[in-house]
């Protein structure tokens, strides 16, 4: 099984139920958590959002965003 890690500068959309839902942005940093062998890595993404009330990038967990262009992603073996 393979895990998808979104790349820095990748374009994403916020999918979580929050005030940021539906906003698009650009990944500025990726913070993967260490994982046991065989487990999928869990990542946090520091995202610069378009149209957000704050101009500062915001951290989101991997399940809170989706990549807009899968051709920009890289696949890492688990």
Short mmCIF file of C-alpha atoms in Angstrom, two decimals:
data_model
loop_
_atom_site.label_atom_id
_atom_site.label_comp_id
_atom_site.label_asym_id
_atom_site.label_seq_id
_atom_site.Cartn_x
_atom_site.Cartn_y
_atom_site.Cartn_z
CA UNK A 1 0.00 0.00 0.00
CA UNK A 2 1.24 3.53 -0.78
CA UNK A 3 0.66 6.81 1.02
CA UNK A 4 0.26 10.11 -0.72
CA UNK A 5 2.27 13.06 0.62
CA UNK A 6 1.34 16.37 -0.95
CA UNK A 7 4.31 18.44 -2.16
CA UNK A 8 5.37 21.91 -1.05
CA UNK A 9 3.83 24.42 -3.51
CA UNK A 10 0.99 21.95 -4.21
CA UNK A 11 -2.49 23.43 -4.63
CA UNK A 12 -5.14 22.17 -2.19
CA UNK A 13 -8.73 22.79 -1.13
CA UNK A 14 -9.90 22.69 2.51
CA UNK A 15 -12.51 19.94 2.98
CA UNK A 16 -12.94 20.02 6.78
CA UNK A 17 -16.06 21.45 8.37
CA UNK A 18 -14.56 24.76 9.47
CA UNK A 19 -14.79 28.44 8.54
CA UNK A 20 -12.12 27.67 5.90
CA UNK A 21 -14.11 24.94 4.12
CA UNK A 22 -13.93 25.31 0.34
CA UNK A 23 -11.02 27.75 0.33
CA UNK A 24 -8.08 26.98 -1.92
CA UNK A 25 -4.46 27.51 -1.06
CA UNK A 26 -0.82 26.63 -1.56
CA UNK A 27 1.22 24.34 0.69
CA UNK A 28 4.18 26.20 2.20
CA UNK A 29 5.50 23.48 4.57
CA UNK A 30 4.91 19.77 5.20
CA UNK A 31 5.40 18.29 8.69
CA UNK A 32 5.24 14.47 8.55
CA UNK A 33 4.95 12.61 11.85
CA UNK A 34 7.23 9.63 12.39
CA UNK A 35 5.47 6.34 11.88
CA UNK A 36 6.00 2.68 12.54
CA UNK A 37 7.18 0.55 9.65
CA UNK A 38 4.18 -0.38 7.54
CA UNK A 39 2.02 2.46 8.85
CA UNK A 40 1.03 5.32 6.61
CA UNK A 41 2.74 8.63 7.47
CA UNK A 42 0.51 11.31 8.94
CA UNK A 43 1.21 14.84 7.72
CA UNK A 44 0.33 18.37 8.71
CA UNK A 45 0.32 21.02 6.00
CA UNK A 46 1.07 24.73 6.49
CA UNK A 47 -1.18 26.35 3.89
CA UNK A 48 -1.40 29.89 2.59
CA UNK A 49 -5.12 30.31 1.90
CA UNK A 50 -6.73 32.55 -0.70
CA UNK A 51 -9.58 34.65 0.68
CA UNK A 52 -8.98 33.80 4.35
CA UNK A 53 -9.47 36.49 7.02
CA UNK A 54 -5.81 36.03 8.07
CA UNK A 55 -2.88 36.44 5.70
CA UNK A 56 -0.76 34.07 7.80
CA UNK A 57 -0.51 30.41 6.66
CA UNK A 58 -2.59 27.97 8.72
CA UNK A 59 -1.80 24.36 9.73
CA UNK A 60 -4.20 21.62 8.59
CA UNK A 61 -4.12 17.86 9.18
CA UNK A 62 -3.93 15.66 6.09
CA UNK A 63 -7.58 14.61 6.28
CA UNK A 64 -8.70 18.26 6.22
CA UNK A 65 -7.39 19.02 2.71
CA UNK A 66 -7.44 17.52 -0.77
CA UNK A 67 -4.94 17.98 -3.57
CA UNK A 68 -6.39 19.84 -6.54
CA UNK A 69 -4.04 18.30 -9.11
CA UNK A 70 -2.99 14.71 -8.49
CA UNK A 71 -0.30 15.04 -11.16
CA UNK A 72 1.62 17.28 -8.70
CA UNK A 73 1.69 14.68 -5.93
CA UNK A 74 4.48 12.28 -5.17
CA UNK A 75 3.92 8.76 -3.92
CA UNK A 76 5.97 7.32 -1.10
CA UNK A 77 6.11 3.62 -0.28
CA UNK A 78 4.77 2.77 3.16
#
